[in-house]
Each structure stands twice: as structure tokens, then as C-alpha cells.
Short mmCIF file of C-alpha atoms and ligand atoms in Angstrom, two decimals:
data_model
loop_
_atom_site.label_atom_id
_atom_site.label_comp_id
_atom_site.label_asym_id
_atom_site.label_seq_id
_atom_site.Cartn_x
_atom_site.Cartn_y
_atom_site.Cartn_z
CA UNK C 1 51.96 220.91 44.22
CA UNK C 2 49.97 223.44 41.43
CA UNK C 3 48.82 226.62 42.40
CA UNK C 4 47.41 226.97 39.06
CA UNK C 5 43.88 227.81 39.57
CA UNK C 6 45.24 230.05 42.72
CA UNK C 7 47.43 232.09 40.63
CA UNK C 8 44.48 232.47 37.94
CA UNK C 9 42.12 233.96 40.85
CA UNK C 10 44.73 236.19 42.04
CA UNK C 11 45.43 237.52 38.46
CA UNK C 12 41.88 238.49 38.40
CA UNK C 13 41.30 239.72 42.33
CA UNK C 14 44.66 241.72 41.50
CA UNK C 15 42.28 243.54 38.98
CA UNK C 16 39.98 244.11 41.30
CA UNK C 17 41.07 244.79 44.86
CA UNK C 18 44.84 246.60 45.59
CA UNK C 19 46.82 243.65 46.15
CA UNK C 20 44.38 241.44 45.05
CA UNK C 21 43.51 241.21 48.68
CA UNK C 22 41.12 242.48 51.37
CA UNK C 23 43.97 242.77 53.92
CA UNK C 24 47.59 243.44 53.16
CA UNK C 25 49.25 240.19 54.99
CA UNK C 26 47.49 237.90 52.89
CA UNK C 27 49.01 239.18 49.62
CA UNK C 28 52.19 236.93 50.40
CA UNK C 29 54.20 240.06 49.38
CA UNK C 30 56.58 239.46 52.38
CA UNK C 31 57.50 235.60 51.64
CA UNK C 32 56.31 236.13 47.30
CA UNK C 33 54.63 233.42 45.66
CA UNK C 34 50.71 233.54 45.02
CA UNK C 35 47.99 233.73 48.44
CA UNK C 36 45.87 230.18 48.62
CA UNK C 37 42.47 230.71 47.27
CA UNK C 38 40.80 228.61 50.05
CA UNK C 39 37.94 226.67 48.80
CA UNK C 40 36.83 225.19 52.39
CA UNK C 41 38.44 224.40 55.60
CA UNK C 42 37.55 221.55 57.95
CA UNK C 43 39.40 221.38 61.54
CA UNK C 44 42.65 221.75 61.45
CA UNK C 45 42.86 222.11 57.26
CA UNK C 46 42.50 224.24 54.82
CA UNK C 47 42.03 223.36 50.91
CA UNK C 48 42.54 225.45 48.27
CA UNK C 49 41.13 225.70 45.03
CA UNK C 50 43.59 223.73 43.30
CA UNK C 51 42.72 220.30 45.71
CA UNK C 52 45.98 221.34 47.98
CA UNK C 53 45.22 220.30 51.51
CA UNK C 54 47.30 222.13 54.59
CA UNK C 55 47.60 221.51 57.94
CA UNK C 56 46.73 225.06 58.92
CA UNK C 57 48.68 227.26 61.78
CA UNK C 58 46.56 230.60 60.44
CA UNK C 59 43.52 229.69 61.74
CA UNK C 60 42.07 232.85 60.53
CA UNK C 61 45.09 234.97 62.89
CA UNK C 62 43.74 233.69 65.54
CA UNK C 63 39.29 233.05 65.48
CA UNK C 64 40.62 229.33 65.02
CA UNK C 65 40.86 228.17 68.69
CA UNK C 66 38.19 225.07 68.29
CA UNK C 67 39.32 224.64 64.39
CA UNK C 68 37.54 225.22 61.18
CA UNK C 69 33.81 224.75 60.65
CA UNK C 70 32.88 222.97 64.27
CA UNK C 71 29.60 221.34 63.81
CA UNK C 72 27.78 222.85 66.40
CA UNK C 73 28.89 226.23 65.66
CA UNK C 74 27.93 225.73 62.45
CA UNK C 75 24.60 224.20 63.08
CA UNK C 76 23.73 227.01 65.49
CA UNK C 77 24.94 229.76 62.20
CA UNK C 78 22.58 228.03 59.99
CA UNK C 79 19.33 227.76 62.42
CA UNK C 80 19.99 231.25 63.47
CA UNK C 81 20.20 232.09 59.67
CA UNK C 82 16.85 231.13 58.84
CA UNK C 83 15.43 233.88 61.00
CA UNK C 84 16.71 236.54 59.60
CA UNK C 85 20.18 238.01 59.01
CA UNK C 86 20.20 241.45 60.63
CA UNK C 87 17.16 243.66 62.57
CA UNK C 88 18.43 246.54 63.50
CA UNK C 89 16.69 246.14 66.99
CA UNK C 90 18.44 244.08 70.29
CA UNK C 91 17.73 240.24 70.39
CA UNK C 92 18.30 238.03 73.84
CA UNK C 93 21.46 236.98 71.77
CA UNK C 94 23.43 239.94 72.21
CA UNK C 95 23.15 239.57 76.60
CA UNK C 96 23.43 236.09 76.63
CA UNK C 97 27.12 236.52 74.82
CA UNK C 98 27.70 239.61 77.19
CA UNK C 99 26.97 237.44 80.30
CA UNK C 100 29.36 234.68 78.75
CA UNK C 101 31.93 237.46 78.40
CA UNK C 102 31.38 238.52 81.68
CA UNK C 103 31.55 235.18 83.08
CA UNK C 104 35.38 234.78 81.33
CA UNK C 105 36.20 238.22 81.67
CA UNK C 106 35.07 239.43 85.64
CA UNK C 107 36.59 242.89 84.74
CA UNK C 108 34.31 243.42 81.82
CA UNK C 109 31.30 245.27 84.35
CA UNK C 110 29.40 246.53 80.95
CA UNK C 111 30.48 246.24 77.32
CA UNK C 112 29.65 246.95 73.70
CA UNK C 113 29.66 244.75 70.85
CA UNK C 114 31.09 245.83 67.79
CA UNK C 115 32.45 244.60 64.29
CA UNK C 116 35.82 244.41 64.21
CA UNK C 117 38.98 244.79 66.78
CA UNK C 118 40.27 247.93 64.75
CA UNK C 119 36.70 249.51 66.32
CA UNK C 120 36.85 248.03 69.55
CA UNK C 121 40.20 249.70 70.29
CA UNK C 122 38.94 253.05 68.31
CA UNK C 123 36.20 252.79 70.64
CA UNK C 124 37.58 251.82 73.90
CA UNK C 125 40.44 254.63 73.80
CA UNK C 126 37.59 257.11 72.52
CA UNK C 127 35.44 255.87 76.18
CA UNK C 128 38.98 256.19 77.99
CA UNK C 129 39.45 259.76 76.67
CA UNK C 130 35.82 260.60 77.29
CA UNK C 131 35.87 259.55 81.20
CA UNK C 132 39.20 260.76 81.55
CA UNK C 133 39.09 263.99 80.30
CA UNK C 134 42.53 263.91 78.27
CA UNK C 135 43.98 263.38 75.44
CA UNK C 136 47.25 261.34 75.23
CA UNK C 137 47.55 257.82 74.90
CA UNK C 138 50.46 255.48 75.01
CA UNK C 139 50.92 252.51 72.85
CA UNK C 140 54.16 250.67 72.58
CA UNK C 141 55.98 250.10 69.60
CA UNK C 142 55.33 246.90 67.50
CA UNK C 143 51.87 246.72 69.05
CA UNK C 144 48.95 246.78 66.99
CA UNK C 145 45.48 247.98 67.54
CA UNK C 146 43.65 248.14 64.38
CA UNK C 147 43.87 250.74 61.38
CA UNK C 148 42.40 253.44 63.30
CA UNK C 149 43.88 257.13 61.95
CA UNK C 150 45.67 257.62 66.00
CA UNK C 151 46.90 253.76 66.16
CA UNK C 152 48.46 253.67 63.36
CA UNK C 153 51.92 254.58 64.77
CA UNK C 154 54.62 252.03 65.88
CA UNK C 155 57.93 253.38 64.22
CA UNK C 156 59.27 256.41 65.03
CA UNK C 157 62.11 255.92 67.64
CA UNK C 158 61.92 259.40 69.52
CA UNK C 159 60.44 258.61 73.07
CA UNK C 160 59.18 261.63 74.36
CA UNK C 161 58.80 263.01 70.64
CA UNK C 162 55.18 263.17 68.93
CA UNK C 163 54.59 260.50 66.81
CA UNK C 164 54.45 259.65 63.49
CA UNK C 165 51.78 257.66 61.17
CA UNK C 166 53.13 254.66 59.52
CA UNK C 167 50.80 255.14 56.95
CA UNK C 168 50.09 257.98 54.23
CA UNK C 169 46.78 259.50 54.07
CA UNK C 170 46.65 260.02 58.46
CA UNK C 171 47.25 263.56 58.97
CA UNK C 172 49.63 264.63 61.93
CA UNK C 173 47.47 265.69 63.94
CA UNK C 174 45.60 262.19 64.69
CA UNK C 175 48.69 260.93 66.09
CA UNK C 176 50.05 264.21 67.86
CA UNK C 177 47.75 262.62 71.13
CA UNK C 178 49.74 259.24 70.50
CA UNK C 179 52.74 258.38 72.44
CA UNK C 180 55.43 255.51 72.05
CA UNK C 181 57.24 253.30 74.03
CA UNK C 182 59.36 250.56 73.21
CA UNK C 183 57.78 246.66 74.77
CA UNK C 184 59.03 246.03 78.33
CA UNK C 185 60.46 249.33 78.63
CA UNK C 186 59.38 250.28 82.11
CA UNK C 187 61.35 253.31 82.18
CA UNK C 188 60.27 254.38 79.36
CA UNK C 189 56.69 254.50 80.28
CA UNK C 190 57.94 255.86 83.57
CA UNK C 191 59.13 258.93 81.75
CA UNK C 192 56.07 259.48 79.44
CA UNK C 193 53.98 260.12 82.93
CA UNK C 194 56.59 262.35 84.38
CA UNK C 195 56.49 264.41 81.17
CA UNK C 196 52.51 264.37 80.39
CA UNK C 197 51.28 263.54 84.64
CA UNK C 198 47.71 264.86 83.85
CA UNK C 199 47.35 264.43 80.70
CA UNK C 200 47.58 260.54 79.57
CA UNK C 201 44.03 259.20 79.44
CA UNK C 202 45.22 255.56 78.77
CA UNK C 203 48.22 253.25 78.48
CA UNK C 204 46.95 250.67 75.81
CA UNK C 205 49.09 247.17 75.52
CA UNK C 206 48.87 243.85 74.09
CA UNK C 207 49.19 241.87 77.44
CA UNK C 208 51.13 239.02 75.08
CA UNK C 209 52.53 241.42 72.10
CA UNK C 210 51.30 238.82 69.00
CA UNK C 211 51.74 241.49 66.04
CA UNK C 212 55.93 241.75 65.78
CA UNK C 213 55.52 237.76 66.32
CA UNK C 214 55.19 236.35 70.03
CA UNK C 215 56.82 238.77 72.67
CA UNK C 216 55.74 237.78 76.13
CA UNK C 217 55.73 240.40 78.27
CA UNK C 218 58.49 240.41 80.83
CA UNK C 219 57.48 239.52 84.43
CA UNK C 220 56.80 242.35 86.38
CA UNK C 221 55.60 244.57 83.18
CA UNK C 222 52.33 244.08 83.46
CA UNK C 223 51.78 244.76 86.97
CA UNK C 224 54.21 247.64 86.43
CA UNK C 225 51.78 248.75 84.02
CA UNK C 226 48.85 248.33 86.54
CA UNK C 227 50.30 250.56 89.22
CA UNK C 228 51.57 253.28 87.19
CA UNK C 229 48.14 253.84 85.52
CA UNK C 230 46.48 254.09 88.83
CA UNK C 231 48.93 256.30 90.21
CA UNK C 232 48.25 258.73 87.44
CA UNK C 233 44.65 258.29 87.32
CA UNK C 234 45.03 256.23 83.53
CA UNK C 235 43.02 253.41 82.60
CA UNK C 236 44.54 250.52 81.36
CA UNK C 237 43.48 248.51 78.42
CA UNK C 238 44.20 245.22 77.12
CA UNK C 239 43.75 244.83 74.11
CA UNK C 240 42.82 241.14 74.39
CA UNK C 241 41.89 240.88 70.55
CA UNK C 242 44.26 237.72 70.09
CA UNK C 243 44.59 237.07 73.71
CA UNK C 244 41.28 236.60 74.88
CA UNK C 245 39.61 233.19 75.08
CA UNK C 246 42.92 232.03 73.62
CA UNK C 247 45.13 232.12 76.87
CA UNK C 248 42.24 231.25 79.13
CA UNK C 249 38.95 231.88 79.64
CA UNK C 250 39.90 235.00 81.15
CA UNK C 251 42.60 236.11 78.55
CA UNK C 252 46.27 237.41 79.55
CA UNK C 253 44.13 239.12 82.28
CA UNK C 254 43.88 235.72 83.70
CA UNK C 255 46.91 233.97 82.98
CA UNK C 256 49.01 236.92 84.39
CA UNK C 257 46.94 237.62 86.98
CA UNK C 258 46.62 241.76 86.14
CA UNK C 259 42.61 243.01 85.79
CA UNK C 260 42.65 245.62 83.49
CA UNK C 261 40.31 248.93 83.75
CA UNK C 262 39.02 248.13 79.88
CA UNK C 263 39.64 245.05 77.58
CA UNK C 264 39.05 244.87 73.91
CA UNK C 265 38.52 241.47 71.95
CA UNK C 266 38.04 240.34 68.68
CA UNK C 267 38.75 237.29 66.76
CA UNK C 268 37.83 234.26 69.19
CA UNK C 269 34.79 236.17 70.53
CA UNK C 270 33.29 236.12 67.17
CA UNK C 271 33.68 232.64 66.74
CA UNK C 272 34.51 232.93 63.07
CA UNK C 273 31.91 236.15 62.19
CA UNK C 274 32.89 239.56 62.00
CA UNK C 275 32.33 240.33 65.48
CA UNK C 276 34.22 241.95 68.39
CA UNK C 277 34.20 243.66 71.88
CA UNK C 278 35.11 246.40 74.37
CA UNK C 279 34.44 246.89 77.70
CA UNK C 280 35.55 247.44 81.19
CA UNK C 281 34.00 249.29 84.70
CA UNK C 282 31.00 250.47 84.39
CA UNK C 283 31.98 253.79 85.56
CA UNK C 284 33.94 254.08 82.58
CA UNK C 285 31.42 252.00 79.97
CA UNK C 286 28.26 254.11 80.83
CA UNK C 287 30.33 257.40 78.86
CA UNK C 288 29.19 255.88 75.80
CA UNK C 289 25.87 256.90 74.15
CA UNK C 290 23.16 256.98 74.80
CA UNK C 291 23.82 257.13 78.62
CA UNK C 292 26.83 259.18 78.31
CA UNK C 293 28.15 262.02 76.03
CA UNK C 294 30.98 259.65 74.11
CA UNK C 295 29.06 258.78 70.63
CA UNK C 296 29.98 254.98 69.05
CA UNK C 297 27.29 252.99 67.20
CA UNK C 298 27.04 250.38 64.26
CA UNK C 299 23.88 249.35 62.10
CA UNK C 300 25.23 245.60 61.90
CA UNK C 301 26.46 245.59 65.77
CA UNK C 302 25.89 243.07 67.90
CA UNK C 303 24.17 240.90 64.69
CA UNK C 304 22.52 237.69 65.23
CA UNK C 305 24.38 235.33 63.13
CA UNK C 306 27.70 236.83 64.62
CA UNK C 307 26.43 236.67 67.89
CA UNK C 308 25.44 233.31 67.70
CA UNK C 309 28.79 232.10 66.72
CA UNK C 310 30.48 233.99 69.22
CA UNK C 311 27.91 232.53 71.52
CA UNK C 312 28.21 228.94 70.63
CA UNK C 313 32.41 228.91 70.46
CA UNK C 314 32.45 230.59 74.33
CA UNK C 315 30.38 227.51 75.32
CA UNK C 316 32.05 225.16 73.93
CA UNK C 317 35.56 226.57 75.37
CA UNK C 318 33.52 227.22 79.02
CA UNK C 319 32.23 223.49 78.92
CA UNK C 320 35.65 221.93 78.39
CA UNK C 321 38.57 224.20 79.56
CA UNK C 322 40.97 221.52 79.12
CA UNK C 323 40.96 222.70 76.08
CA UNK C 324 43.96 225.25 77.22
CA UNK C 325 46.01 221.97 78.49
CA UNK C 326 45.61 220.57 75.57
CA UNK C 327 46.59 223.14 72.85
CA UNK C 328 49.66 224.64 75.37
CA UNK C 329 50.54 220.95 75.07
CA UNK C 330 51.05 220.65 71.61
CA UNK C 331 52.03 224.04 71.32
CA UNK C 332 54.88 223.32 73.36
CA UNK C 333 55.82 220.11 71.36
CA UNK C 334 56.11 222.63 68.20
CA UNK C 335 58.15 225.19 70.12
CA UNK C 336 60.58 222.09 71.36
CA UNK C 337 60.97 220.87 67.91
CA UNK C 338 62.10 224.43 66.36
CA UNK C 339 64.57 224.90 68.95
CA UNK C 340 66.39 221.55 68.53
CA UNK C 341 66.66 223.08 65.43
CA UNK C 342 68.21 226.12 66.50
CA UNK C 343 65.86 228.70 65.94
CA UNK C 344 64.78 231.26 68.48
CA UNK C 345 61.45 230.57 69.96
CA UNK C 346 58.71 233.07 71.56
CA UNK C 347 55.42 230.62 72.68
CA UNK C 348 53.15 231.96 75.81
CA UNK C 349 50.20 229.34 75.73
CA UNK C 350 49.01 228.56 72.12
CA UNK C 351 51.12 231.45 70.38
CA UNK C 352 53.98 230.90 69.36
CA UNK C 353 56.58 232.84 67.14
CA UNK C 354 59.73 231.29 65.70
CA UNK C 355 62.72 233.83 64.74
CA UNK C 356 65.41 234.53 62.65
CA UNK C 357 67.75 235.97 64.74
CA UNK C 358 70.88 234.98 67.70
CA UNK C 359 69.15 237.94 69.53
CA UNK C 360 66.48 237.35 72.65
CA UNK C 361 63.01 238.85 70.73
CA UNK C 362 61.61 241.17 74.08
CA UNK C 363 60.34 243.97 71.73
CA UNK C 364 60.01 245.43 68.08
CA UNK C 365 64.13 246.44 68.09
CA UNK C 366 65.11 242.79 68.58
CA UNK C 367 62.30 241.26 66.96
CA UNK C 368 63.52 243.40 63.66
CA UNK C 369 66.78 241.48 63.75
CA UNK C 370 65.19 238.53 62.51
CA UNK C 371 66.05 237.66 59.04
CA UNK C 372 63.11 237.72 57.01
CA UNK C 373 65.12 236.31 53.83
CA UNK C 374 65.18 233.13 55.98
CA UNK C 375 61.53 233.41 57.26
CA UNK C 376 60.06 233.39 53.23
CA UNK C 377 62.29 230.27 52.79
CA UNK C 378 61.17 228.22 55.68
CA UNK C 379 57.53 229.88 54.74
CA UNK C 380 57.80 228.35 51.20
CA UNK C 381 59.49 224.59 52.72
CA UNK C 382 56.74 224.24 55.27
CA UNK C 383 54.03 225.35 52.36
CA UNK C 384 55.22 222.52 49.87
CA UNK C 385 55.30 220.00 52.39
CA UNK C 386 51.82 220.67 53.18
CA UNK C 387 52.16 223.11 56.40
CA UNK C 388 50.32 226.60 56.28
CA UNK C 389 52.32 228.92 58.79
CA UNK C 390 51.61 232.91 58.39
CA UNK C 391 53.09 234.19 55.06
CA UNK C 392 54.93 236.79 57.44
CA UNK C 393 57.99 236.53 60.05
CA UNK C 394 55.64 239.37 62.30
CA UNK C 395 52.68 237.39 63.03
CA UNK C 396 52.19 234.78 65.26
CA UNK C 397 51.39 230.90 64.92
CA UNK C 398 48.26 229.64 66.07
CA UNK C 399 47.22 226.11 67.60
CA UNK C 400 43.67 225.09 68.02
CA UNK C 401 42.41 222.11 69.81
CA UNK C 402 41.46 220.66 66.22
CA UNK C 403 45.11 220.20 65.49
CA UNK C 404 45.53 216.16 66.36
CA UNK C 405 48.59 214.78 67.67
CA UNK C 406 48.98 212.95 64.01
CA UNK C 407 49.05 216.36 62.64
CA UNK C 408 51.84 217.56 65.41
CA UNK C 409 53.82 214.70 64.86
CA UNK C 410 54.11 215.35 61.16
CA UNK C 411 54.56 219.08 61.47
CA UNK C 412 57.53 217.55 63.57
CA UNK C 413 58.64 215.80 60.90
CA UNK C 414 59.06 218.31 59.03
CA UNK C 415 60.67 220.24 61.12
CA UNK C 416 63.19 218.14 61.68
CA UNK C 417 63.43 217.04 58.08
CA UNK C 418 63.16 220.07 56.05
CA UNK C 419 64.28 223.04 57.86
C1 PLP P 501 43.71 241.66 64.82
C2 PLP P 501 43.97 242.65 65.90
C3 PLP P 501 43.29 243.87 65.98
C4 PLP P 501 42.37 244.35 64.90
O1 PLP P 501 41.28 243.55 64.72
P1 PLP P 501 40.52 243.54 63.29
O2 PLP P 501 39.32 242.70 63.55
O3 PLP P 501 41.48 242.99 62.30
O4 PLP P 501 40.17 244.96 63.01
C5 PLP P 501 43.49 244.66 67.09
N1 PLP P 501 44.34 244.29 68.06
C6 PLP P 501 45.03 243.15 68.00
C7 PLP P 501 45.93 242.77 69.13
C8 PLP P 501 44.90 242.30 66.90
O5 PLP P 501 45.63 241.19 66.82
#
């Protein structure tokens, strides 16, 4: 396989954008080698632009649920082009996917669309703050919410200590109001209440952790999470960004059976566009301007094209829900063949994380253990045999109901063969 004309596009992107890159993980600097330059992608492949053709477990980090390029998404992108990208002004479009969100999503009383799941979160906590009157937040450790200056924390071991940014340029102060607790640590959140009763405005979670790799949540969390937020007057948020529309209809808030006060989404709710979500009870929702006094706005929010997408993939997955059967399914024919190879396996539905490590993977501590030496080596075997995982041990694999049982089978193979 030639990477040739890859490598020559990332020699010149490298000149041009840090990294070469508009977001870090697809620089490859984790596994090495040079990023595919995708030329075009059609269900469940990608090609690059060297002719290389991959069976593709990216799908975009997770848009991907119905594969690439469905016609009638597509169809429905270009019609809806022709009438103009971007007004400025509402269109019917932007209800009609709130009412399909709604329909999924029965805890979502009133939303707001916006561009990207780093601003959905941003906004949601800034509505939870707003209603609540407080400050704190708690976000768990290995969980990730977008680059937003507060979020940005998930190192930092002290409990009970302020933290601190994982990134230069965020000054202390935006995190002071951000508190940590390891993944299914119950106690631990336990203990961030007792110290801060009346002063933690929400407890924000990924219901199925998806950014240290797969880590389901343990039973009980969840609803552990539920009743300690209502004791102390918190909201809850999922943050539903990979979740949503890929677990169920409903999200993790389904499939666990936990309704959140607020839920943010991303990714599958765009349908492939830039587009994302947050919402919740309307209580809470109606703090945001211009009813309320909590300010959040976007001149390309809630645009048509994006809506459309978003509008046409929800339809699709509402018209056929076997859909989740199906890619659990095959998903679970994946996990099966990594473990009769030994390797530790985290899979809730159609995610699915395969470690490094003789350690159980329950939260960022024991999902560090995994040896990422090992990860870029089965990244680089699976990549010349044709198989596009995530160039990074911390992200998750993703399954879409454009991945055929021909294409299992010889990810299988490989598997089996190779690793
Ligand atoms: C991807 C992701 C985000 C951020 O979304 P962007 O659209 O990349 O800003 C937030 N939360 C979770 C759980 C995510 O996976």
C-alpha cells in the first residue's frame, strides 16, 4: 500500500495548519505514520487519495451511524442547497428536527441548536449555572466535553482539590468552578456534595464514557447520579454527543433507563454537518436569551443544509429502529473476535473499545494501563490490511448499519490472522 500522495498533502497542510490538521487526533501522532487524505467515502469505506480503500470503524467519531454518503441524505443536502446556504432568519427546518429530537429524546422539553458539541456543553452548563444560581460543576476524569476554557480538565488527581487545565493558554480561574471525580466513583461524587452542598450547579457525565475508549458505566452509577443531583438541587446532564441516536433512539437515557434534567448531542444529530444540540426542561431551557437572562447565540445556528441532514438521518433511524439490532449485532461479533484473541474488550451497543492492558478498564486510572506501544502496532496491522480503526488507543470504535456482514467477516479475519 503507498501513501505517497498522502504524505505529499500532509507535507504541505503541515505548512499550513499546526499539525497539519484541523483537530489534534487526526495527526496520527499517537500511532506515527502519515493521516489518510480521504478523497471520498461511500458506506462503510473510505478512499484516500492514493486509491487505498478501508473498511472504516471512524465513521467520522461517531456521525457515521447509517454510513458514508446515504443517498437520501444526500439528495435531501443537495435540494436543500439550491435554496440557499444560510439566512440568518428561522426556517420550518429547524422545528421539524426539534420535534424529531423530542420525539427520541422525551426529556428534551425545549432545546437549542448549535454548531458543534464543544458549544452545546459550553452552553448547557452556562443554562445550568444560570437557573441554578451557582457556580461549581463536576465532570469526571477521562470525560470529555469539548475544548471549552472550564472543560478542559481531566488530570489532576486531587479530589476535593481545584482543578487544573490540561491545556496552556486556560487561565486558573476558568477551571477553579470545575470539580473532578474519577468514572464510577460514587463516593467520590458523594463527597464533592458534602463539601460544596449549595453550591454545585451541575454534575455533567458521559452516560457511556467514549473519550478514554469505551467505559460503560457501572450499574447503579447512573441512577446514583440521578438521585444525588436531585437531592442537592443539581441538574444532571448527559452529554449524549456520541451517545445519542447511537444507543437508541433515546440515547444512554434510554438504554439505561435514567432521564436526565439536560442532554447535549452532537455528531449523529447532524447527520454528517456541523451541527449539534442542548436541551432539557423547559424550566431550565427558557434561561437562555432572549426569554431569559443567560446569553448564547450563533449566526450559522440551526442552518438549513445542517438541519436538513440532521433531519433526514433521524428519519431514517426513526423509520427502521432495527437498525440498533443490527449494528449491536455485529458489534458484538467484533468484540467476540478480539477477545478470543485475548485482548480486553469495553463494547455497550455499537461502541466498542479494545485494550491493552490485564486490568478491568472502569475509568481513566485503568484505562491508562493500556499499552499504547501495542495499540500503534495493531493500529498500523489493521491499516495495511485494509481496516481503518481510530489512530488512538482513547477513542472508541464505531459500527454503522452500512458495515455488511462481508465486511465483519473479513475484519474477523483479520483479527484472527494478523493480530
Ligand atoms: C465529540 C464530543 C464532544 C465535542 O463535540 P465537537 O463537535 O467535537 O465539538 C463533546 N462531548 C463528547 C462526549 C464528544 O464525544
Amino acid at each position: 500500500m503507498h501513501f505517497d500522495y498522502s504524505q505529499q498533502a500532509f507535507a504541505l497542510a503541515s505548512t499550513l495548519m499546526p499539525g497539519g490538521v484541523n483537530s489534534p487526533v487526526r495527526a496520527f501522532q499517537s500511532v506515527g505514520g502519515t493521516p489518510l487524505f480521504i478523497n471520498h467515502a461511500k458506506g462503510d469505506k473510505v478512499t484516500d487519495i492514493d486509491g487505498n480503500t478501508f473498511i472504516d470503524y471512524v465513521c467520522s467519531w461517531g456521525p457515521g451511524i447509517l454510513g458514508h454518503a446515504h443517498p437520501q441524505v444526500i439528495q435531501a443536502v443537495q435540494k436543500a442547497c439550491v435554496d440557499g446556504l444560510t439566512f440568518g432568519a428561522p426556517t420550518r427546518k429547524e422545528s421539524t428536527l426539534a420535534q424529531l429530537v423530542q420525539q427520541c429524546y422525551p426529556a428534551i422539553e425545549k432545546l437549542r441548536l448549535v454548531n458543534s458539541g464543544t458549544e452545546a456543553c459550553m452552553s448547557a452548563i452556562r443554562a445550568a449555572r444560570g437557573y441554578t444560581h451557582r457556580d461549581y460543576i463536576i465532570k469526571c476524569i477521562g470525560c470529555y466535553h469539548g475544548h471549552s476554557d472550564g472543560l478542559l480538565v481531566k488530570a489532576g488527581s486531587g479530589l476535593l482539590t481545584q482543578a487544573v487545565a490540561d491545556s496552556d493558554g486556560v487561565p486558573s480561574g476558568y477551571t477553579k468552578t470545575t470539580l473532578l471525580a474519577p468514572y464510577n466513583d460514587e463516593k467520590a461524587i458523594q463527597q464533592l456534595f458534602e463539601t460544596y452542598p449549595n453550591q454545585i450547579a451541575a454534575v455533567i457525565i458521559e452516560p457511556v464514557a467514549a473519550n478514554m475508549g469505551v467505559v460503560p458505566p457501572k450499574p447503579g452509577y447512573l441512577q446514583f447520579l440521578r438521585d444525588i443531583t436531585k437531592t442537592y438541587d443539581s441538574i444532571l446532564i448527559f452529554d449524549e454527543v456520541i451517545t445519542g441516536f447511537r444507543l437508541a433512539l433515546g440515547g444512554a437515557s434510554e438504554y439505561f433507563g435514567i432521564t436526565p434534567d439536560m442532554a447535549t448531542f452532537g455528531k449523529i444529530v447532524g447527520g454528517g454537518m456541523p451541527l449539534a444540540a442542548y436541551g432539557g426542561k423547559k424550566e431550565i431551557m427558557d434561561v437562555i436569551s432572549p426569554v431569559g437572562s443567560v446569553y448564547q447565540a450563533g449566526t450559522l445556528s440551526g442552518n438549513p443544509i445542517a438541519t436538513t441532514a440532521g433531519i433526514e438521518t433521524l428519519q431514517i433511524l426513526m423509520k427502521d429502529p432495527d437498525i440498533y439490532d443490527r449494528i449491536d449485532y455485529k458489534t458484538a461479533q467484533l468484540a467476540q473476535a478480539y477477545k478470543e484473541k485475548g485482548y480486553t474488550v469495553n463494547r455497550v451497543g455499537s461502541l466498542m473499545s479494545v485494550f491493552f492492558t490485564d486490568q478491568e478498564v472502569v475509568d481513566y486510572a485503568s484505562a491508562k494501563t493500556s499499552d499504547t506501544q501495542q495499540f500503534a502496532h495493531y493500529f498500523h496491522i489493521m491499516l495495511d490490511h485494509g481496516i481503518y480503526v481510530a489512530p488512538s488507543q482513547f477513542e472508541a470504535m464505531f459500527i454503522s448499519d452500512a458495515h455488511d456482514q462481508k465486511d465483519i467477516e473479513k475484519t474477523i479475519q483479520i483479527i484472527q490472522t494478523y493480530l
